[in-house]
mmCIF file of C-alpha atoms and ligand atoms in Angstrom:
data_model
loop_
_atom_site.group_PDB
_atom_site.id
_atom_site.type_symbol
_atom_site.label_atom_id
_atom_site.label_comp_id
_atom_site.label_asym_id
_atom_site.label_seq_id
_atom_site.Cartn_x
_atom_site.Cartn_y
_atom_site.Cartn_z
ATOM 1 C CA UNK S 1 -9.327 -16.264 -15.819
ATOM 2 C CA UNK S 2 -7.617 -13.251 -14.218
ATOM 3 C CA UNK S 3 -7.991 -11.211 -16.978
ATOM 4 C CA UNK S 4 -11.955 -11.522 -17.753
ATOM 5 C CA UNK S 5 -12.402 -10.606 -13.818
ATOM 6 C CA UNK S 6 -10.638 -7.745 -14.044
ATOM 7 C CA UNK S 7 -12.584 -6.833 -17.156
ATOM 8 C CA UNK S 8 -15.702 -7.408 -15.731
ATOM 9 C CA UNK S 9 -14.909 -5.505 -12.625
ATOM 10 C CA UNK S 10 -13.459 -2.729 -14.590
ATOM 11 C CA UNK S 11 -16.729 -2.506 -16.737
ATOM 12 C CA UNK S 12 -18.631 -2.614 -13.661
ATOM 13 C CA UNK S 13 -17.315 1.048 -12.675
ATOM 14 C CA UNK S 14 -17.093 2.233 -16.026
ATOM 15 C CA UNK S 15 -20.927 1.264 -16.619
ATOM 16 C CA UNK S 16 -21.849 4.128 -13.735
ATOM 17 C CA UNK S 17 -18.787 6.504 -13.993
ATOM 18 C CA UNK S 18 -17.027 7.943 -16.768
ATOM 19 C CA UNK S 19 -13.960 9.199 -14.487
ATOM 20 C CA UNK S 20 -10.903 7.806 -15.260
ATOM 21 C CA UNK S 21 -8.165 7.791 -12.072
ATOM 22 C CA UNK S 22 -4.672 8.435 -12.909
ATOM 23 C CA UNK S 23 -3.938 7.525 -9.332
ATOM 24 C CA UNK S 24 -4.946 4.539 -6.702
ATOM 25 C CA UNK S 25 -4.266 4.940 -3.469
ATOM 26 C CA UNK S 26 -3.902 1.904 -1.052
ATOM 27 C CA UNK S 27 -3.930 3.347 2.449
ATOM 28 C CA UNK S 28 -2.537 1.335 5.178
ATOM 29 C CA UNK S 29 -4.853 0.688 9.096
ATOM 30 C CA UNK S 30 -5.648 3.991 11.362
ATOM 31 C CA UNK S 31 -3.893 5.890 7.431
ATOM 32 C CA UNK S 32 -7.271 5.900 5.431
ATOM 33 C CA UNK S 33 -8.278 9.768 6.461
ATOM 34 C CA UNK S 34 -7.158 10.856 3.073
ATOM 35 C CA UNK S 35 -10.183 9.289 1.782
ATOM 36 C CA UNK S 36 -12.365 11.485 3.573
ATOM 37 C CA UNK S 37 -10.752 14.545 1.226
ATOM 38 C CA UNK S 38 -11.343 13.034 -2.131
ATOM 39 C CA UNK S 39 -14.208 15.512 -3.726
ATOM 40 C CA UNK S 40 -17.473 14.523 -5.339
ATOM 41 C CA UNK S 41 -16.803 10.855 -4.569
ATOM 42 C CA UNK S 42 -18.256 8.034 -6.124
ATOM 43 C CA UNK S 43 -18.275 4.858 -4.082
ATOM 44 C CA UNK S 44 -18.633 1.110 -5.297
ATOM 45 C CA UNK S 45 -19.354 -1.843 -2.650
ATOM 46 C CA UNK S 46 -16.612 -4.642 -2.740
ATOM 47 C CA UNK S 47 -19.844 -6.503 -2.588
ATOM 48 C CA UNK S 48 -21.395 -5.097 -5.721
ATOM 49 C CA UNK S 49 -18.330 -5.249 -7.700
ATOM 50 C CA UNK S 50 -17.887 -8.272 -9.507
ATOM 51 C CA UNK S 51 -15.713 -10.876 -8.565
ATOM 52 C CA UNK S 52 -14.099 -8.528 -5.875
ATOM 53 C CA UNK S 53 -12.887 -10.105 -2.293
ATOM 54 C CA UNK S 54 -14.394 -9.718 0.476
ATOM 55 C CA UNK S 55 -13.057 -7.577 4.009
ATOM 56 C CA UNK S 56 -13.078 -10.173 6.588
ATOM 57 C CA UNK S 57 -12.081 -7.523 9.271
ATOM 58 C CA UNK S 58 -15.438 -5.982 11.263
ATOM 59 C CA UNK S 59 -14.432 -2.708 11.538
ATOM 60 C CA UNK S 60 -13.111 -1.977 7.974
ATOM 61 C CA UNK S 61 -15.242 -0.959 4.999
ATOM 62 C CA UNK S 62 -15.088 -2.535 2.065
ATOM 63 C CA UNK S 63 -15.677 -0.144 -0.467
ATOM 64 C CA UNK S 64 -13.838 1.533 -3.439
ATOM 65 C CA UNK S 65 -14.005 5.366 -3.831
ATOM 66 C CA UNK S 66 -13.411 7.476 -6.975
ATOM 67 C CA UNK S 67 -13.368 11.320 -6.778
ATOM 68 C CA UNK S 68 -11.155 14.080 -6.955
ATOM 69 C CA UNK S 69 -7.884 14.602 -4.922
ATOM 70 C CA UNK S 70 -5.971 17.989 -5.064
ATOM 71 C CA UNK S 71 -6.992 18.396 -8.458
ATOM 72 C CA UNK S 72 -6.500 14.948 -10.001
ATOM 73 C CA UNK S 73 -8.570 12.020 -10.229
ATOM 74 C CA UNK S 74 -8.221 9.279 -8.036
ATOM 75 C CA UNK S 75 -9.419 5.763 -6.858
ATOM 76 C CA UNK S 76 -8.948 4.531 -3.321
ATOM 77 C CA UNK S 77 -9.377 1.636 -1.430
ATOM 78 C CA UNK S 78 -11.301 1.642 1.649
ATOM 79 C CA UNK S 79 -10.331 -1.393 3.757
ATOM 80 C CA UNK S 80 -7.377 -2.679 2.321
ATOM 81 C CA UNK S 81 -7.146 -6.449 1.977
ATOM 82 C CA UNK S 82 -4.668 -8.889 4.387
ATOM 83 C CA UNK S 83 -3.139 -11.703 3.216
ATOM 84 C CA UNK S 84 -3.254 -12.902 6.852
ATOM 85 C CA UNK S 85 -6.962 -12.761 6.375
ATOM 86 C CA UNK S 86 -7.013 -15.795 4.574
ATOM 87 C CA UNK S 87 -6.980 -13.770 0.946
ATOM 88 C CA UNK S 88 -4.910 -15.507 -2.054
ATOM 89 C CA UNK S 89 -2.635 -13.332 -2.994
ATOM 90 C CA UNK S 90 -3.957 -12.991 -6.487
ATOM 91 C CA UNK S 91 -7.503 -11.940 -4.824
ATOM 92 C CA UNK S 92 -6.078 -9.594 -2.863
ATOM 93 C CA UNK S 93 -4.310 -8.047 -5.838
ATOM 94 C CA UNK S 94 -7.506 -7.645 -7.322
ATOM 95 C CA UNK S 95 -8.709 -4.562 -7.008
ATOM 96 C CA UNK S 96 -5.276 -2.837 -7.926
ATOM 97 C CA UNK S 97 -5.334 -4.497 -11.036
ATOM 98 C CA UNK S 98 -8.646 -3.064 -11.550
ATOM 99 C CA UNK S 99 -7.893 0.592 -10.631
ATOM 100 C CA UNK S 100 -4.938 0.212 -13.265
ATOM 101 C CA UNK S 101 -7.850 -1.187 -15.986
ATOM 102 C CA UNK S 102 -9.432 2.069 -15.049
ATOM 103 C CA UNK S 103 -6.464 4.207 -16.096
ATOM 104 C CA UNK S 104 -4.195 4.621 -12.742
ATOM 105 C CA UNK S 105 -0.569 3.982 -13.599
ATOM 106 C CA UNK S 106 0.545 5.520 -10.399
ATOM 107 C CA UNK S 107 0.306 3.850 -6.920
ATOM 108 C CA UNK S 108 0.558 5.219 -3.666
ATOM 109 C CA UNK S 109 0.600 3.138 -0.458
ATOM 110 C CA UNK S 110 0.922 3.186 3.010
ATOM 111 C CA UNK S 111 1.132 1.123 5.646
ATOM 112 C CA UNK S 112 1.619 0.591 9.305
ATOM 113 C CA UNK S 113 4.783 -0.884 10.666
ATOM 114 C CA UNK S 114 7.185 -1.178 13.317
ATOM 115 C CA UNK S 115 10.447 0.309 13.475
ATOM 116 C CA UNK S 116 13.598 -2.234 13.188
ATOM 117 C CA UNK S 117 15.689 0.765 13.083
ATOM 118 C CA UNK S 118 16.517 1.727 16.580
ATOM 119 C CA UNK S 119 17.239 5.261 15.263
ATOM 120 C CA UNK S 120 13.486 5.260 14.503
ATOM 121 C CA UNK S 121 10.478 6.473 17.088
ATOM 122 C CA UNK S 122 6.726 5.424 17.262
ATOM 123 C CA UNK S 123 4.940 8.390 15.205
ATOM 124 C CA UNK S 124 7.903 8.440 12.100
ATOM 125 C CA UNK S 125 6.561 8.588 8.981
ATOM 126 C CA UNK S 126 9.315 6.419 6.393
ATOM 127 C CA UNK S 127 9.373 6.950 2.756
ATOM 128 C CA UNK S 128 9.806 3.450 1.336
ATOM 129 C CA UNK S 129 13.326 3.124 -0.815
ATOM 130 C CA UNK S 130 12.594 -0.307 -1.267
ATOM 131 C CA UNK S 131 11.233 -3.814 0.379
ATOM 132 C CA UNK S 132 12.332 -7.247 1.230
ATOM 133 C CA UNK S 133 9.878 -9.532 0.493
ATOM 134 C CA UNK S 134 9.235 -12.375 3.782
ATOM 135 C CA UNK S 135 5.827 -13.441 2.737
ATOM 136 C CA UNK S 136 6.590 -16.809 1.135
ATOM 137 C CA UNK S 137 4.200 -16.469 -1.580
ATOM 138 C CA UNK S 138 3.860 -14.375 -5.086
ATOM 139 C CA UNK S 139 0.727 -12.707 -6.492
ATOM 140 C CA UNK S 140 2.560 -13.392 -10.000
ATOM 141 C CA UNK S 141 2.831 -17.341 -9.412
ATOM 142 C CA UNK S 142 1.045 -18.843 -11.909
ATOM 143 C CA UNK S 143 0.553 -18.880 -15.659
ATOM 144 C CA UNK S 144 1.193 -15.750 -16.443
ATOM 145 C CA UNK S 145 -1.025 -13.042 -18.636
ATOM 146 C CA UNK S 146 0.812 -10.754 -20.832
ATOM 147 C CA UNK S 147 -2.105 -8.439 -21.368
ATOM 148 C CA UNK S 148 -1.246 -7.639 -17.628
ATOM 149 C CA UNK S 149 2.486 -7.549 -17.628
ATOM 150 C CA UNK S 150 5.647 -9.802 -18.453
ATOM 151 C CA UNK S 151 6.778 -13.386 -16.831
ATOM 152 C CA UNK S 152 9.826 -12.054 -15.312
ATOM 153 C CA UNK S 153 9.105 -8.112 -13.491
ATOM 154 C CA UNK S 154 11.300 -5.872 -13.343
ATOM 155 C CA UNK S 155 11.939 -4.665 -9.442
ATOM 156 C CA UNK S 156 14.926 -2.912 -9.625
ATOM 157 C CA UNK S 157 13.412 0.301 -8.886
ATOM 158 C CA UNK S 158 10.182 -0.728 -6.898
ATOM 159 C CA UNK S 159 9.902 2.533 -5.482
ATOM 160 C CA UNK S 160 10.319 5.346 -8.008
ATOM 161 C CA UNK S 161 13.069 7.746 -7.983
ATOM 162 C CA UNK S 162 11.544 10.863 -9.591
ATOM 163 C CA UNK S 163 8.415 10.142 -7.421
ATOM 164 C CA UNK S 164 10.608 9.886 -3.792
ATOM 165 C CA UNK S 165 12.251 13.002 -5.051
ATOM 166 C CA UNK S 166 8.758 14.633 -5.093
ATOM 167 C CA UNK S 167 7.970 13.009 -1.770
ATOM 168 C CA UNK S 168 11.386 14.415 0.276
ATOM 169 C CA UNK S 169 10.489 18.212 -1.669
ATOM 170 C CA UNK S 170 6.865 17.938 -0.610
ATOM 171 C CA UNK S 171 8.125 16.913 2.793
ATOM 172 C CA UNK S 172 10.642 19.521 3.267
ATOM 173 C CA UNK S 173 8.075 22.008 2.310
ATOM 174 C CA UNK S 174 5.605 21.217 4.689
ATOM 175 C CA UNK S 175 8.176 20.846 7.251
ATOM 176 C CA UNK S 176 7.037 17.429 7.726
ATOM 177 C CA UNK S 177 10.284 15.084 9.276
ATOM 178 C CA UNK S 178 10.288 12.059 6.381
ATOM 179 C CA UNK S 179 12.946 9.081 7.520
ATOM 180 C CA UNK S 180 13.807 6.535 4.521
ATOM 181 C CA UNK S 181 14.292 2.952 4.616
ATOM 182 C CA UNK S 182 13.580 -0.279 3.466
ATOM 183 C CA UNK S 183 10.397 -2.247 4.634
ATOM 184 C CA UNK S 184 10.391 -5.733 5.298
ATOM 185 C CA UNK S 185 7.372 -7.653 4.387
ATOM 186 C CA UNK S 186 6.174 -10.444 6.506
ATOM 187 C CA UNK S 187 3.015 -12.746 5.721
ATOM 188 C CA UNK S 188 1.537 -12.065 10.482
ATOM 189 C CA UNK S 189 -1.115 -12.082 11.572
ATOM 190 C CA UNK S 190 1.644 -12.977 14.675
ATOM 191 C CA UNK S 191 4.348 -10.088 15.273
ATOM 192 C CA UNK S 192 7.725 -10.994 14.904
ATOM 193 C CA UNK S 193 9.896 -12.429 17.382
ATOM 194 C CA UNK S 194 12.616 -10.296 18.796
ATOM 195 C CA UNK S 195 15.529 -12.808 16.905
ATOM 196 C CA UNK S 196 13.207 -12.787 13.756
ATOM 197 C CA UNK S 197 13.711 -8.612 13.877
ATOM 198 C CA UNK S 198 17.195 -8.671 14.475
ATOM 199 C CA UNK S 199 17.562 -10.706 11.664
ATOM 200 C CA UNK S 200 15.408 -7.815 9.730
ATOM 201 C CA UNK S 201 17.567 -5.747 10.666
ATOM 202 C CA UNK S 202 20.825 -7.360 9.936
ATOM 203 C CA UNK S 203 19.793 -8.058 6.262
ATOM 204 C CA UNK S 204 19.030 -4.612 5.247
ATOM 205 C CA UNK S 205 15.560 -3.891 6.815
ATOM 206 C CA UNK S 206 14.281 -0.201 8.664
ATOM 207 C CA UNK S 207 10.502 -1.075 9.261
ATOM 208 C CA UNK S 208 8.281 -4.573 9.336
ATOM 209 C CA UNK S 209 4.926 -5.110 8.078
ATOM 210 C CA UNK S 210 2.251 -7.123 7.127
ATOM 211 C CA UNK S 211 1.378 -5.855 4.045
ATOM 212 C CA UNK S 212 2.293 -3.895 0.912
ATOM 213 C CA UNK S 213 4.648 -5.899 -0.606
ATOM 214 C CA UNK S 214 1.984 -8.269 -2.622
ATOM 215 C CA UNK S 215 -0.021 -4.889 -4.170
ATOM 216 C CA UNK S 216 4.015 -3.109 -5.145
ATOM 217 C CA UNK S 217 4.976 -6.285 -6.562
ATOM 218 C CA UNK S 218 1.695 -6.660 -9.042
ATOM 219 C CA UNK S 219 1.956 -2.276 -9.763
ATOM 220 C CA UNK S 220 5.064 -3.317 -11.017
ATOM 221 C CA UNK S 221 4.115 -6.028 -12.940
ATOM 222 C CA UNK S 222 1.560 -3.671 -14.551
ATOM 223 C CA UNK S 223 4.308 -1.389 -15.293
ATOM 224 C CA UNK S 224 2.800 1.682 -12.877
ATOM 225 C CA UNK S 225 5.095 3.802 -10.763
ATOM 226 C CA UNK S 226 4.989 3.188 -6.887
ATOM 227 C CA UNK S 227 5.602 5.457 -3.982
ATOM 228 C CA UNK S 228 5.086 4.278 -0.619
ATOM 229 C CA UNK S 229 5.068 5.377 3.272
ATOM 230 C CA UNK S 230 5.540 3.516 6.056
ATOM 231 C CA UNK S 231 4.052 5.175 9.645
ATOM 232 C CA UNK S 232 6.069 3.419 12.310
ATOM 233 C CA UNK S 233 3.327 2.825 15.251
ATOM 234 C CA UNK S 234 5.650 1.049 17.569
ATOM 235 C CA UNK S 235 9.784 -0.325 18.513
ATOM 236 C CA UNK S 236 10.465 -3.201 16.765
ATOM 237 C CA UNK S 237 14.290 -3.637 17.301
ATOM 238 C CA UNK S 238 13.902 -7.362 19.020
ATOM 239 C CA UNK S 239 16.601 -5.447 21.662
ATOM 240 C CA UNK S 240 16.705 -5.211 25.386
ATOM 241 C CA UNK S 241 14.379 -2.547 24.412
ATOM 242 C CA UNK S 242 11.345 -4.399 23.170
ATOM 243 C CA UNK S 243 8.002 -3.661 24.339
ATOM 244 C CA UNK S 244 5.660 -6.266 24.520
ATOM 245 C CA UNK S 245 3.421 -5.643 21.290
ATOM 246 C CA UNK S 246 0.023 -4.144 20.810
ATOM 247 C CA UNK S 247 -1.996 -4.135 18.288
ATOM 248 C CA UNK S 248 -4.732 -1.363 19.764
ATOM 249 C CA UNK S 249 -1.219 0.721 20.555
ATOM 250 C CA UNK S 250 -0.724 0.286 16.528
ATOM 251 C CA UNK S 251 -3.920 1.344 15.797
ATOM 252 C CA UNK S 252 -4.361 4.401 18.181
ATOM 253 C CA UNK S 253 -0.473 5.174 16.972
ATOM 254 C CA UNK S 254 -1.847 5.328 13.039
ATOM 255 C CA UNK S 255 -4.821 7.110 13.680
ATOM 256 C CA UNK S 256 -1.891 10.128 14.845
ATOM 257 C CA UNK S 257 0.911 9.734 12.437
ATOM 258 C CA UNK S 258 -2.465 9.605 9.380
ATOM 259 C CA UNK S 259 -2.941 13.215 10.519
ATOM 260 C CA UNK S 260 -0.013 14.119 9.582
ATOM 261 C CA UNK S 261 0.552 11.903 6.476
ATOM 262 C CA UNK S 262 -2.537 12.968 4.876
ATOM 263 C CA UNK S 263 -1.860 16.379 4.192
ATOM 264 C CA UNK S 264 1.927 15.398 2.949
ATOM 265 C CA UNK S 265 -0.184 12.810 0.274
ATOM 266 C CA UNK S 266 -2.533 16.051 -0.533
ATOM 267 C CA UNK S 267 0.701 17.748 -1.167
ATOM 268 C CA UNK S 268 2.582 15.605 -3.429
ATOM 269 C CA UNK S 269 -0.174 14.789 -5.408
ATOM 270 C CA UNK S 270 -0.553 18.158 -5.675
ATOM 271 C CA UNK S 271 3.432 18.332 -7.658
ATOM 272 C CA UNK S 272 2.794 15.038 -10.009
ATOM 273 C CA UNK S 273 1.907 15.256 -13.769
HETATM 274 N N1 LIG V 301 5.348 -5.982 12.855
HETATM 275 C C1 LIG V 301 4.565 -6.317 11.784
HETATM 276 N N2 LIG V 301 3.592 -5.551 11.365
HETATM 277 C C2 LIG V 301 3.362 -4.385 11.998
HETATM 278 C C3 LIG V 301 4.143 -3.989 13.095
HETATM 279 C C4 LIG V 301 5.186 -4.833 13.545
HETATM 280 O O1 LIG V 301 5.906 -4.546 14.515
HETATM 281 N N3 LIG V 301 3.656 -2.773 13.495
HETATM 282 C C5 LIG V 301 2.631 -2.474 12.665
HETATM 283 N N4 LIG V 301 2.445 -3.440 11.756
#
């Protein structure tokens, strides 16, 4: 049962720290830097954790990390899980449910993604407004456990409004050049062919990706407030245009765009409650 995993996890943690996170952060490939900040951490081994899934990808940690983050607590992920890595999509919800057990009821989550919006360069950092979901699957199929949330979620405002209002004043402060948009999530591991962008693009989307969608749609289950950034690595506009895609060039593209993301994260938690 869902529900006794996540308990056991959750008691897990709480049986060798007392700290209770009032944020989880879920930070998206070449974004995780902001981990490095978080002050007199505390890390647990996916491994060690019970019931917790396993990182399939060599180069990624597995490991969750609790500390301090511009003067709150917070839990982070390190080595986010793919559902193109084979994960169910109720595994790789997991560990979010668990960091909300522990007492985060806000989410913040980035991810890496290419830009549908021809208006959009490699190296723009998007402030989700919202998400189309492409994966085929639900993390919420299933019987469902109302200790965790209701049958039927509301997602009629995935991405808060107070909190994207924080985000575009912490942005504007730090002079940091935020676009906004809606991110289309797509199950990969294969990028998308050029018609299968243009048709992201037609129906509403600014940025592709192959994640993020599963862990908003479970926050929100959960009832916890989401706010989420998108760092556009490469063109995606299917167009005369399109570059052949990369995924070392989305990679090496993160790793820049995370320098800059990183402090705008340290700022707006900074603002929040
Ligand atoms: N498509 C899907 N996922 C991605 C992309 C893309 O173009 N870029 C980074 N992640």
């Amino acid at each position: 049962m869902l529900f006794e995993k996540i308990s056991a996890a959750k008691d897990y943690i709480q049986g060798k720290s007392s700290l209770k996170p009032s944020i989880a952060l879920i930070l998206g490939s070449g974004l995780g830097g902001l981990v490095n900040a978080i002050e007199n951490p505390i890390s647990f081994d996916y491994g060690d954790i019970p019931h917790f899934p396993q990182t399939t990808a060599l180069s990624h940690v597995g490991r969750l990390v609790l500390g301090e983050l511009a003067g709150k607590t917070v839990i982070a992920m390190q080595g986010r899980l793919h559902y193109y890595e084979g994960h169910s999509m109720q595994n790789l919800t997991l560990p979010l449910r668990v960091m909300w057990a522990l007492g985060a009821k806000t989410l913040i989550v980035t991810n890496a993604a290419g830009g549908l919006d021809p208006s959009f360069k490699p190296g723009d950092i998007m402030l989700l407004s919202d998400h189309i979901d492409l994966f085929g699957d639900n993390p919420l199929k299933g019987p469902n456990d109302t200790r965790l949330g209701p049958r039927f979620s509301d997602m009629s405002d995935a991405y808060n409004k107070s909190l994207r209002q924080i985000a575009l004043e912490a942005a504007h402060e730090n002079h940091i050049p935020l676009q906004q948009g809606v991110y289309v999530g797509t199950s990969g591991p294969c990028f998308e062919t050029s018609a299968e962008r243009r048709y992201m693009r037609l129906i509403g989307g600014n940025a592709v990706g192959m994640s993020t969608v599963p862990e908003v749609i479970v926050a929100k289950h959960m009832g916890m407030q989401v706010l989420g950034f998108s760092g556009i690595t490469n063109v995606a506009t299917g167009g005369e245009d399109q570059p052949p895609d990369d995924a070392h060039e989305v990679v090496e593209v993160a790793g820049v765009i995370g320098q800059r993301l990183a402090p705008l994260l340290h700022a707006i938690i900074t603002k929040l409650a």
